[in-house]
Short mmCIF file of C-alpha atoms in Angstrom, two decimals:
data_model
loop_
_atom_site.label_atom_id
_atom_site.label_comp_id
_atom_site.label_asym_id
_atom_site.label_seq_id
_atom_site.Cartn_x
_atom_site.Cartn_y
_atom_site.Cartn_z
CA UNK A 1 -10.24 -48.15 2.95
CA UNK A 2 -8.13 -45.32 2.45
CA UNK A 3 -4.83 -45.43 0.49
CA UNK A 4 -1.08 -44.08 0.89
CA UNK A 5 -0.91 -43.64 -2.18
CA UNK A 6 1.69 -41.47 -4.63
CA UNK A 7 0.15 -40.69 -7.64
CA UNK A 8 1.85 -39.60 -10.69
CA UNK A 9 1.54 -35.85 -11.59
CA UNK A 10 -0.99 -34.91 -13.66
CA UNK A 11 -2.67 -31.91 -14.98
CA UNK A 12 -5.15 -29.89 -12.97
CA UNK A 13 -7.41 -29.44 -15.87
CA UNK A 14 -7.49 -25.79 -15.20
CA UNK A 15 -9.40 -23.32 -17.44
CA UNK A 16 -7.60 -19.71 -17.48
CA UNK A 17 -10.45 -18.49 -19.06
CA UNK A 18 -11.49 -14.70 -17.97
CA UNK A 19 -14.66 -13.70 -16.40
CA UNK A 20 -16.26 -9.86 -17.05
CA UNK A 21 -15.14 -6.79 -14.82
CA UNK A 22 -18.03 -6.27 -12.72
CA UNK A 23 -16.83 -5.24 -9.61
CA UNK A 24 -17.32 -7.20 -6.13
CA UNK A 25 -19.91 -5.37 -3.49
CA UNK A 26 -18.85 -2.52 -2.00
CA UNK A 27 -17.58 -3.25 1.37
CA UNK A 28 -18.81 -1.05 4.36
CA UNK A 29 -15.45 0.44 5.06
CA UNK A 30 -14.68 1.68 1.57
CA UNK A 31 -16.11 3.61 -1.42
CA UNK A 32 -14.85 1.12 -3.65
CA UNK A 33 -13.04 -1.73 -4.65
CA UNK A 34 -11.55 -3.69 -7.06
CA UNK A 35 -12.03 -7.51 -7.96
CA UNK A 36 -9.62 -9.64 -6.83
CA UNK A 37 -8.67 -12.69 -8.63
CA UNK A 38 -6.19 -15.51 -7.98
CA UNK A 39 -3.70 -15.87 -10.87
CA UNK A 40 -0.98 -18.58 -8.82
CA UNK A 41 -0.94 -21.55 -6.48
CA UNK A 42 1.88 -23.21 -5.19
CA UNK A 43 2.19 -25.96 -2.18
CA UNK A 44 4.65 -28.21 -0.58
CA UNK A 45 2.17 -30.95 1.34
CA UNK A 46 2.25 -34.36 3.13
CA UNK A 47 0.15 -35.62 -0.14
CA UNK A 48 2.82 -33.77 -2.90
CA UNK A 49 5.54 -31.63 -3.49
CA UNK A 50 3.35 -29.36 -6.03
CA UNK A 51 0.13 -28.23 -6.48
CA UNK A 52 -0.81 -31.46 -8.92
CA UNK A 53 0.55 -34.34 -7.20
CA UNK A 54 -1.28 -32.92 -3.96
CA UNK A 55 -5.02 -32.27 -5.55
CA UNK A 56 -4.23 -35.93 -7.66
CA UNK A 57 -3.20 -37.42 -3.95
CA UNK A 58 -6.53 -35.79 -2.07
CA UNK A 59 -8.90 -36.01 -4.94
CA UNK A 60 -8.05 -39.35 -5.05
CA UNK A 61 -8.44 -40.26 -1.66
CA UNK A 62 -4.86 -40.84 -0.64
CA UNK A 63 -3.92 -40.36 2.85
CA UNK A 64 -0.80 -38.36 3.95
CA UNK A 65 -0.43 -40.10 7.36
CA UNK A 66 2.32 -42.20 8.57
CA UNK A 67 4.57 -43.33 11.45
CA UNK A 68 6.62 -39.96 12.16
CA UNK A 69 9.83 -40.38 10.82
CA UNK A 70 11.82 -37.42 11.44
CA UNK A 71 12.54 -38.68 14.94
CA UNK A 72 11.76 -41.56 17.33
CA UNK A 73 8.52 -41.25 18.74
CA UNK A 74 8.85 -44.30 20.69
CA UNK A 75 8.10 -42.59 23.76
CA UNK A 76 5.14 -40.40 22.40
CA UNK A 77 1.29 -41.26 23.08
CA UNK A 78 0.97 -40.62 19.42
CA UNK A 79 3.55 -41.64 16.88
CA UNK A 80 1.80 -40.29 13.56
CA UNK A 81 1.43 -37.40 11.81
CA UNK A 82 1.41 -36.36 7.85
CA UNK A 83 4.70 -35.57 6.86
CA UNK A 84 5.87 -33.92 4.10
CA UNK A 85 7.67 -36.92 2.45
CA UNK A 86 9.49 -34.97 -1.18
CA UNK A 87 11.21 -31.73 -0.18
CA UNK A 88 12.47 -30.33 -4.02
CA UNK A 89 15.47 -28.03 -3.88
CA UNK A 90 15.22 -24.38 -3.69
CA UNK A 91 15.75 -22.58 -6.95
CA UNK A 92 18.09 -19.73 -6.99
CA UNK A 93 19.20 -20.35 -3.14
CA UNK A 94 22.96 -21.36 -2.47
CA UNK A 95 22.93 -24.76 -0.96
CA UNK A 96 24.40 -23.69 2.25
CA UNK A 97 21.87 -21.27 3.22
CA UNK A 98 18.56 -23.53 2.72
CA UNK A 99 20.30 -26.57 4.44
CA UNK A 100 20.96 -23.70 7.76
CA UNK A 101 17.12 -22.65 7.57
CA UNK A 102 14.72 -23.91 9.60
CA UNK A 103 12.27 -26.24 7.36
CA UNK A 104 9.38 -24.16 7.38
CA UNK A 105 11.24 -21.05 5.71
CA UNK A 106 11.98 -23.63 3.00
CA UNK A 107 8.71 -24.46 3.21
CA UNK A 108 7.33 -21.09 2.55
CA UNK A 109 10.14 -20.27 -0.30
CA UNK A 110 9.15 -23.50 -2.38
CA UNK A 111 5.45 -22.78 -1.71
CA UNK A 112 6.02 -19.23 -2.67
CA UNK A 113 8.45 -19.59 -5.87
CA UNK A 114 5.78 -22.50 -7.55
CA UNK A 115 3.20 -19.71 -7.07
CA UNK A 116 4.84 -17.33 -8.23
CA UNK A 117 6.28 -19.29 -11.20
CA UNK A 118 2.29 -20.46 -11.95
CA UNK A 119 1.18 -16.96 -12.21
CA UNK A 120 4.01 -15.67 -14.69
CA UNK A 121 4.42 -13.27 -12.86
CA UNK A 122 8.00 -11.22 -13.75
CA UNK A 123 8.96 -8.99 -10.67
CA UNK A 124 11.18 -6.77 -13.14
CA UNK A 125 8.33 -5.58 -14.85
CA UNK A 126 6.08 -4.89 -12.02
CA UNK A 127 6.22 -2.43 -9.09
CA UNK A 128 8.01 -4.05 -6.43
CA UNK A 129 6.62 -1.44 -3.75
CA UNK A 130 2.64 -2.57 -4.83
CA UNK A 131 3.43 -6.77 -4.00
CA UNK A 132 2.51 -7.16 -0.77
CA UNK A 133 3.51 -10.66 0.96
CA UNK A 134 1.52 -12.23 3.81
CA UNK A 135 2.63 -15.69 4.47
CA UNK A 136 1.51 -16.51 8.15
CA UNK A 137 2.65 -19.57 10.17
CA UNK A 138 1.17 -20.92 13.70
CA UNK A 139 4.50 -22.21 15.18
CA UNK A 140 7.13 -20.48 13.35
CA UNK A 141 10.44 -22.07 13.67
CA UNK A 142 10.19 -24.46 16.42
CA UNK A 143 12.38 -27.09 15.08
CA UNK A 144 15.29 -24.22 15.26
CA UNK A 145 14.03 -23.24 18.72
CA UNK A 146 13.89 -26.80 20.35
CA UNK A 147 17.25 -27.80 18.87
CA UNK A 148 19.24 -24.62 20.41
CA UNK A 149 17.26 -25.04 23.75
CA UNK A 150 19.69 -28.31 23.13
CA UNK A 151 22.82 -26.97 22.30
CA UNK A 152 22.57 -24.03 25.27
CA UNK A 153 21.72 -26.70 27.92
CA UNK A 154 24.33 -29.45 26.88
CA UNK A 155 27.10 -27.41 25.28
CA UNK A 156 26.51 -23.82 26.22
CA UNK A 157 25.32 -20.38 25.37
CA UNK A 158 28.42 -19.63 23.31
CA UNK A 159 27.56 -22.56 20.74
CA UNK A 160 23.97 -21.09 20.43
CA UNK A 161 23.29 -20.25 17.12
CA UNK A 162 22.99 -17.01 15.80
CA UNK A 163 20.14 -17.76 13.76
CA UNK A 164 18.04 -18.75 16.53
CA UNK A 165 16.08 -15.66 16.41
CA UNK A 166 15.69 -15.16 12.77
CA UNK A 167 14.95 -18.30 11.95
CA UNK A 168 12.13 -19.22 14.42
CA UNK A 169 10.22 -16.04 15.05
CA UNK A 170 6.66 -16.48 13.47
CA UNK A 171 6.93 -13.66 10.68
CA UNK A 172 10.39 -15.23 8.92
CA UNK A 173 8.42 -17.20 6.59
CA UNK A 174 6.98 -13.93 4.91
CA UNK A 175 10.00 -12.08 5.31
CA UNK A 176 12.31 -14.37 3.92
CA UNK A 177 9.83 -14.47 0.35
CA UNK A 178 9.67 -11.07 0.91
CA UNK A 179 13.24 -10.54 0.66
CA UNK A 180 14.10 -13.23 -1.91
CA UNK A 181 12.07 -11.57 -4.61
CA UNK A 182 12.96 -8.25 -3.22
CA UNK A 183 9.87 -6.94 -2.78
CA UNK A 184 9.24 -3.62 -1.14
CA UNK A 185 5.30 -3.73 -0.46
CA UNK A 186 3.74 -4.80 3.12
CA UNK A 187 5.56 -7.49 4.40
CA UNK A 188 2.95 -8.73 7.24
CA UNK A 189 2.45 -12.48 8.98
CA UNK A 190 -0.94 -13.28 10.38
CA UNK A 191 -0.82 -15.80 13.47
CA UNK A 192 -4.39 -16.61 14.17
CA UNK A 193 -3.82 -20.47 14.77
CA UNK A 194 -5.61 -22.63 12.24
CA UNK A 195 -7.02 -19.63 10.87
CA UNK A 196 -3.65 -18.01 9.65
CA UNK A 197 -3.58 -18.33 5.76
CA UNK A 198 -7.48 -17.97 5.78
CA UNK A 199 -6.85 -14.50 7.00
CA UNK A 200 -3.59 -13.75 5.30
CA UNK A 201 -5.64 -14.36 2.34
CA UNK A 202 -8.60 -12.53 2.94
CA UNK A 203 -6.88 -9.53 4.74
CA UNK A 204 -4.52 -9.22 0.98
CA UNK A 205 -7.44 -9.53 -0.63
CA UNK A 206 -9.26 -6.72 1.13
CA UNK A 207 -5.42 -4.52 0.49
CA UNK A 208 -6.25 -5.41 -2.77
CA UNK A 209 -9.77 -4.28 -3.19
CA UNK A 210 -8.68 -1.12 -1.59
CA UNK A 211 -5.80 0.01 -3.98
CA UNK A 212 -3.32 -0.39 -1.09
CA UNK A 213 -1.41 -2.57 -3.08
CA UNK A 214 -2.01 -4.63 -6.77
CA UNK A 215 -0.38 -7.59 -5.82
CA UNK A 216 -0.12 -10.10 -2.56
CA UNK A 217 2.01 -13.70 -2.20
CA UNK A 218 -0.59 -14.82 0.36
CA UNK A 219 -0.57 -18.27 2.55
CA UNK A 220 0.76 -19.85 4.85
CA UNK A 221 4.07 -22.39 6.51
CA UNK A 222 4.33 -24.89 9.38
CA UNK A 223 6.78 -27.49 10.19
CA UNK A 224 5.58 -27.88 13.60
CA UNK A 225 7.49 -31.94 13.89
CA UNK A 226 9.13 -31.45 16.85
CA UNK A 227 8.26 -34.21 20.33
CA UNK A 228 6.98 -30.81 22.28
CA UNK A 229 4.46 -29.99 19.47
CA UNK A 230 3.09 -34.06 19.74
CA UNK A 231 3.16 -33.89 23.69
CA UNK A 232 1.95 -31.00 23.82
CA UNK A 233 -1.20 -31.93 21.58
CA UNK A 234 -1.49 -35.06 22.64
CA UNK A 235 -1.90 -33.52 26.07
CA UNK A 236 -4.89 -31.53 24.93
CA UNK A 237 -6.28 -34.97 23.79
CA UNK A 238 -7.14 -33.29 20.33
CA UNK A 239 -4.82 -35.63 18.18
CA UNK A 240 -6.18 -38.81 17.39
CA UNK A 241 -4.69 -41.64 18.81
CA UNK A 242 -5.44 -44.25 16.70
CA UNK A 243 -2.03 -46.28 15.27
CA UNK A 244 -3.75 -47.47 12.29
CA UNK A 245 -2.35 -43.95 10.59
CA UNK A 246 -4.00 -43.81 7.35
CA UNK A 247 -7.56 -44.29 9.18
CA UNK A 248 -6.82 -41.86 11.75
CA UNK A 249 -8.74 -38.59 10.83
CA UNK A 250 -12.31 -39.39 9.79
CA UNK A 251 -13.87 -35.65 10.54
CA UNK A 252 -17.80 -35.85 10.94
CA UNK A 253 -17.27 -39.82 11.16
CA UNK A 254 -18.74 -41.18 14.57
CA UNK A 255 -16.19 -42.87 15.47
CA UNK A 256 -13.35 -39.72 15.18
CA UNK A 257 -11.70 -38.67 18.12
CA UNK A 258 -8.81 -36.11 16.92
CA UNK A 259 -7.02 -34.97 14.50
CA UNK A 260 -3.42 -35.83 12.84
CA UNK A 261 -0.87 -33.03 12.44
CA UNK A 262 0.34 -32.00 9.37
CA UNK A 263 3.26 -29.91 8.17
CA UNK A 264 4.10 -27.71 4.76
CA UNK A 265 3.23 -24.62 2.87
CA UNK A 266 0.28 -22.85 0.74
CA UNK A 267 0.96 -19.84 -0.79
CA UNK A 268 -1.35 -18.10 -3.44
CA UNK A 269 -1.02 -15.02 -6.05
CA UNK A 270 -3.68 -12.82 -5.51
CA UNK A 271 -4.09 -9.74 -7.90
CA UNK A 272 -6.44 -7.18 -8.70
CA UNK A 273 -8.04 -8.12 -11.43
CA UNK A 274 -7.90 -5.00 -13.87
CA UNK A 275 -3.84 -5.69 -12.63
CA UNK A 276 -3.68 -9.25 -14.10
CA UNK A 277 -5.17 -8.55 -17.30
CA UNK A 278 -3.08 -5.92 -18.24
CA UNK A 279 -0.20 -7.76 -18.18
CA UNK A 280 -2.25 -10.66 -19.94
CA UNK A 281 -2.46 -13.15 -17.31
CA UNK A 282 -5.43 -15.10 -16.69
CA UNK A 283 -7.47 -15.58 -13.34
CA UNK A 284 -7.89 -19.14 -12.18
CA UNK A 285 -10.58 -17.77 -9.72
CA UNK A 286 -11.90 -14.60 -8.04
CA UNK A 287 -11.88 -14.46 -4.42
CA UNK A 288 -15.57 -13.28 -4.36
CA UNK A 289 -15.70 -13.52 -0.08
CA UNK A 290 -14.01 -13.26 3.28
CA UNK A 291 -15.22 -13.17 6.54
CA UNK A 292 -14.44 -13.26 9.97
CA UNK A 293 -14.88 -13.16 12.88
CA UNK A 294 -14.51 -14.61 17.23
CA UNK A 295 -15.96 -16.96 19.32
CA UNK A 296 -14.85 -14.85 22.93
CA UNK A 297 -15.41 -17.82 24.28
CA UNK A 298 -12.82 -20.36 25.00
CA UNK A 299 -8.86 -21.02 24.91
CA UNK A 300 -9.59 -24.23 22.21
CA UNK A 301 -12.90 -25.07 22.56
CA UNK A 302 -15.42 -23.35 20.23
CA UNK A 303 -18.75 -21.69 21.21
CA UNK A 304 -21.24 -24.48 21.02
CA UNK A 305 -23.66 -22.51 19.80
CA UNK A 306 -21.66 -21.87 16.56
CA UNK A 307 -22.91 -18.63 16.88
CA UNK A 308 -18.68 -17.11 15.79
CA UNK A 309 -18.92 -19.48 12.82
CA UNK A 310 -22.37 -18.86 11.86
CA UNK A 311 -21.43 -14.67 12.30
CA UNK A 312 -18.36 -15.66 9.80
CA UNK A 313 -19.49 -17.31 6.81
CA UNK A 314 -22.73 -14.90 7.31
CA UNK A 315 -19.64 -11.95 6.70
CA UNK A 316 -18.15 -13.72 4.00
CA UNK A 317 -21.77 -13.86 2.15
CA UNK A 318 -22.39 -10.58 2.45
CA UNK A 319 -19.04 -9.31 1.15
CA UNK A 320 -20.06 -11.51 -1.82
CA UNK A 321 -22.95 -10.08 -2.26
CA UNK A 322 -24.44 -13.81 -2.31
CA UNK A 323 -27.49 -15.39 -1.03
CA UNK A 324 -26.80 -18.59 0.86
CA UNK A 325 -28.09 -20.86 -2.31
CA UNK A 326 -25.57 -19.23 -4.03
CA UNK A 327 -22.91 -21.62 -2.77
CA UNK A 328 -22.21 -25.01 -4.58
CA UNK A 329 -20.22 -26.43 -1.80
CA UNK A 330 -17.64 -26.03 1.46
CA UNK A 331 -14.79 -26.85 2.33
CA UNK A 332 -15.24 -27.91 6.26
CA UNK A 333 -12.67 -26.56 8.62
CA UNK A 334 -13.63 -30.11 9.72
CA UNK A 335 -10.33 -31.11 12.45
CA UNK A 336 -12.20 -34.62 13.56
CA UNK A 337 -12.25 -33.34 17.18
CA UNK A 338 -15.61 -34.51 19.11
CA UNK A 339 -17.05 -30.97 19.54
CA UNK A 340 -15.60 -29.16 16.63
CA UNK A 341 -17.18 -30.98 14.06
CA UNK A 342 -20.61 -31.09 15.57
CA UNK A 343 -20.31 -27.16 15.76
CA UNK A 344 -19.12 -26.23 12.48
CA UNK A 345 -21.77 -28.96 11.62
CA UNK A 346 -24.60 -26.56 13.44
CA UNK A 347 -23.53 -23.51 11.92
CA UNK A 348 -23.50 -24.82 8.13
CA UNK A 349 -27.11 -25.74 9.17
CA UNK A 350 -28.52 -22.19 10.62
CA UNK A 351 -26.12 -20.35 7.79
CA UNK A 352 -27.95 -22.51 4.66
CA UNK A 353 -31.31 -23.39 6.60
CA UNK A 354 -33.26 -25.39 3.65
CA UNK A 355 -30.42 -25.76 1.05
CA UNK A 356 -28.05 -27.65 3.60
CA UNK A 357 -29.33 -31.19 3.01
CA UNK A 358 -28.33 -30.25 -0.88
CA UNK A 359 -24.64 -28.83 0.05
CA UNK A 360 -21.98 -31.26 -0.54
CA UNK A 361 -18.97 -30.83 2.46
CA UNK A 362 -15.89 -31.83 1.73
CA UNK A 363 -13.00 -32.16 4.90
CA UNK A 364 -10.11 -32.59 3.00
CA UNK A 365 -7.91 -32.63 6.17
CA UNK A 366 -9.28 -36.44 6.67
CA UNK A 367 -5.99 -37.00 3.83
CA UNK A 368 -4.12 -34.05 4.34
CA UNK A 369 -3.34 -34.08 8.23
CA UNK A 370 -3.97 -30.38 9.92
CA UNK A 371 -1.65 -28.69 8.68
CA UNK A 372 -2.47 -25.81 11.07
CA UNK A 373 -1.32 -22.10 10.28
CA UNK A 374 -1.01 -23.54 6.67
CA UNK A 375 -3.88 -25.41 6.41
CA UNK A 376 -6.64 -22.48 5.18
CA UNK A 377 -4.22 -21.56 2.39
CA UNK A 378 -3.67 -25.33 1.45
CA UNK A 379 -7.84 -25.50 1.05
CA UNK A 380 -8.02 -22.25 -0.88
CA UNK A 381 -6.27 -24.43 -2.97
CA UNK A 382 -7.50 -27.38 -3.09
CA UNK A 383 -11.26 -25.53 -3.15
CA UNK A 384 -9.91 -23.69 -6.64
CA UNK A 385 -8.77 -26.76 -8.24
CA UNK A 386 -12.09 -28.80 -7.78
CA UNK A 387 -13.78 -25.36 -9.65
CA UNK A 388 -11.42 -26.44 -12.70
CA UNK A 389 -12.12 -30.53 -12.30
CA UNK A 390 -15.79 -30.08 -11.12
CA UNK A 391 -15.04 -32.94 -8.72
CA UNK A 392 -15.32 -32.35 -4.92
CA UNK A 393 -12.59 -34.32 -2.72
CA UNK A 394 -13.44 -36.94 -0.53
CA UNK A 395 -13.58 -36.91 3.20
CA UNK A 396 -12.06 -39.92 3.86
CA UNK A 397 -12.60 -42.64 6.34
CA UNK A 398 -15.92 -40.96 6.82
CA UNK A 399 -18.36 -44.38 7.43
CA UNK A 400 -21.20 -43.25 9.28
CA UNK A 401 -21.85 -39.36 10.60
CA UNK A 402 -21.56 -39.04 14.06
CA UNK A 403 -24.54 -37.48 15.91
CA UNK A 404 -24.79 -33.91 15.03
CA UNK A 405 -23.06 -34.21 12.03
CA UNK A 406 -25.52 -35.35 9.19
CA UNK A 407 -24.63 -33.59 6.28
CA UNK A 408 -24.30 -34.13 2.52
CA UNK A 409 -20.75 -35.48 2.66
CA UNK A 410 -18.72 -35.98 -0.48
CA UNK A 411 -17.60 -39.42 1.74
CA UNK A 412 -15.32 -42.06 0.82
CA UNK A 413 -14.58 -40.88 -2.72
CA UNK A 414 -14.67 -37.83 -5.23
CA UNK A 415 -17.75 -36.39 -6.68
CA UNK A 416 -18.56 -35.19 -9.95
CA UNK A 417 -20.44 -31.67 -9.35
CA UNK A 418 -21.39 -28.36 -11.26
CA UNK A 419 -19.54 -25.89 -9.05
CA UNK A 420 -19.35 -22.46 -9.50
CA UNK A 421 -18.95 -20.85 -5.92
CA UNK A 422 -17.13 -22.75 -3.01
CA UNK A 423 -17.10 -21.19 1.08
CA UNK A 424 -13.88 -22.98 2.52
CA UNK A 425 -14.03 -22.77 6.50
CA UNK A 426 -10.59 -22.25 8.78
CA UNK A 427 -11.87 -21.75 13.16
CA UNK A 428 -8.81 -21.67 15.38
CA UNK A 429 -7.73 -21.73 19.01
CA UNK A 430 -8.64 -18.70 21.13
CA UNK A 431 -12.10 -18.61 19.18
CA UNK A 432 -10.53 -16.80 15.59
CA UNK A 433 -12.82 -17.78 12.53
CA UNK A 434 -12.37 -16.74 9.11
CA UNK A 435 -14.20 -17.86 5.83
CA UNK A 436 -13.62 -17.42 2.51
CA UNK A 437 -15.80 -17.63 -0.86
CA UNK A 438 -13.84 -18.87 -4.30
CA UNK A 439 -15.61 -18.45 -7.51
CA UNK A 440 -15.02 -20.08 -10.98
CA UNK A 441 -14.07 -16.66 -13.22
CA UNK A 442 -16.45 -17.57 -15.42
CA UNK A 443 -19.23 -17.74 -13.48
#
């Protein structure tokens, strides 16, 4: 049975050792490009408030999930969600300002500044116009939104905050990081649903690889906890109903029937690599591949077929330059919706073919919640640190795989592996896939 568990912080075990300079494959649109490495994580997550109490919470096989508690949901067909639980205070931000922000631009900041802080990275000493920042969000700043809809209907539109705008459109997350380490490079904000950091990633990666920039804050932010969000879900019947919260999302598991919604950040320090090493940092990973690509298809539903997902992780292999044996194991995009699963489940099977029954699949949202815009970003991360523990998470409450859905699944609990290469998975509404391929630097 799954736990709601807190574990202590510990130590990711990470090895900042440095791989050789070979350069990735050259992509189709450019002459060529430069290897881009990861040198930062930070998070703020329904399992943790940093990057090591959230991979000690998942690897462990602690679930996130709970009654909601940020307001009654009494009246709600579903009452649970993953929460973020520890919200640290933001460093070098008066108190005033981050109590007036919405959550998720705290969110993003906290994400952000851990990263940031994790890399070593000193802004002084770098070009501020090469940092790019691409922190994307699904919802932006609906808690702001909903509670001035309030205010103008019971009070007025003279007691309507002036904020209202800044504070909930979708690219504030980004801008505000952008503007708190006053950086002048692209400041840009992906909205591609659950797909958002995926592409914010892979989209500063490819900046990167083109000599656009040296330098990109990458991820993504959602504090999506409003009643609308829930209804609103709940009236697409893709969040799970079940009231026994901790055994609520059990992707691939037969008996799954929708997924519980999460809420934080994931940001991640991507550099080029000949970048990092001349200022003597250390890659924690090279972000080998990135694909994507769309269903055309369907408002939520994905192509049955899988033939989007199958074209995306196919993209993401090539840019790698890898063969599908190549990969040691995925990250599932995995929501624990009835159809999803089974077609993300398909498309694994065409993409590897032979080596599939030999690919262990983590779905790491079974303890983290869906943390939606933020939730590709979150796996990036969570993909990186099992390179460093060679230990896959568990999916959790994963008992028997529904029909379509036999795979190798790391179910139940961690497992020991030799990893080298990892393909994490984000597919979002309106059909938007993306894929991306993490490598150990030393391999």
């Amino acid at each position: 049975m799954p736990r709601r568990c807190r574990p202590s912080p510990t130590p990711l075990g990470i090895s900042k050792s440095v791989s050789g300079t070979s350069a990735l494959p050259v992509a189709p649109s450019v002459s060529q490009s430069r290897r881009v490495v990861v040198t930062g994580l930070g998070c703020l997550t329904p399992n943790g408030s940093d990057v090591a109490t959230t991979w000690e919470s998942v690897v462990e096989g602690c679930s996130g999930a709970a009654r909601i508690t940020r307001f009654d949901p009494s009246d709600l067909p579903v009452q649970i969600a993953c929460e973020v639980k520890d919200e640290p205070e933001l460093a070098n931000v008066p108190s005033k300002e981050a109590r007036r922000m919405d959550r998720v631009l705290r969110f993003a900041l906290l994400a952000a500044q851990e990263a940031v802080s994790h890399a070593g990275l000193d802004f002084d000493a770098t070009d501020r116009e090469r940092v790019m920042v691409a922190i994307g969000s699904g919802v932006g700043g609906v808690e702001t939104l909903i509670a001035n809809q309030r205010i103008l209907e019971t009070k007025g539109a003279r007691r309507v905050s002036p904020f209202v705008v800044p504070y909930s459109i979708v690219n504030m997350p980004s801008g505000m990081v952008s503007i708190h380490f006053r950086l002048g490079g692209p400041n840009l904000s992906h909205s591609t649903a659950c797909a958002t950091s995926t592409h914010a990633l892979g989209e500063s990666a490819e900046a990167i690889a083109r000599g656009v920039v040296d330098v990109a804050l990458a991820g993504g932010a959602e504090a999506p906890m409003v009643p609308l969000t829930i209804a609103g879900f709940a009236a697409m019947r893709a969040l799970s109903p079940n009231s026994e919260s901790t055994r609520a999302s059990r992707p691939f598991d037969v008996g799954r029937d929708g997924f519980v919604l999460g809420e934080g950040a994931a940001v991640l320090v991507l550099e080029a690599e000949d970048h990092a090493l001349a200022r003597g940092a250390q890659p924690l990973a090279v972000l080998s591949g990135y694909g994507a690509s769309a269903d055309g298809f369907h408002l939520s539903a994905p192509d049955r077929s899988g033939a989007g997902a199958i074209r995306c992780m196919r993209s993401a292999l090539a840019r790698a330059g890898f063969e599908p044996s190549r990969v040691d194991a995925v990250n599932a995009h995995a929501t624990s919706t009835s159809i999803g699963d089974v077609v993300e489940a398909r498309a694994l099977r065409e993409v590897f073919g032979r080596w599939t029954d030999h690919l262990p699949v983590s779905a790491t949202k079974s303890a983290t919640g869906h943390l939606l815009g933020a939730a590709g970003a979150l796996e990036a991360i969570l993909a990186i640190s099992a390179l460093h523990a060679q230990r896959l998470p568990p999916t959790i409450n994963l008992e028997t795989a529904g029909p379509g859905c036999e795979l190798d699944h790391v179910a139940g609990k961690a497992r020991p592996a030799q990893v080298a290469h990892i393909l994490s998975n984000s597919f979002g509404f309106g059909g938007t896939n993306g894929s991306l391929i993490f490598s150990h630097p030393d391999a």
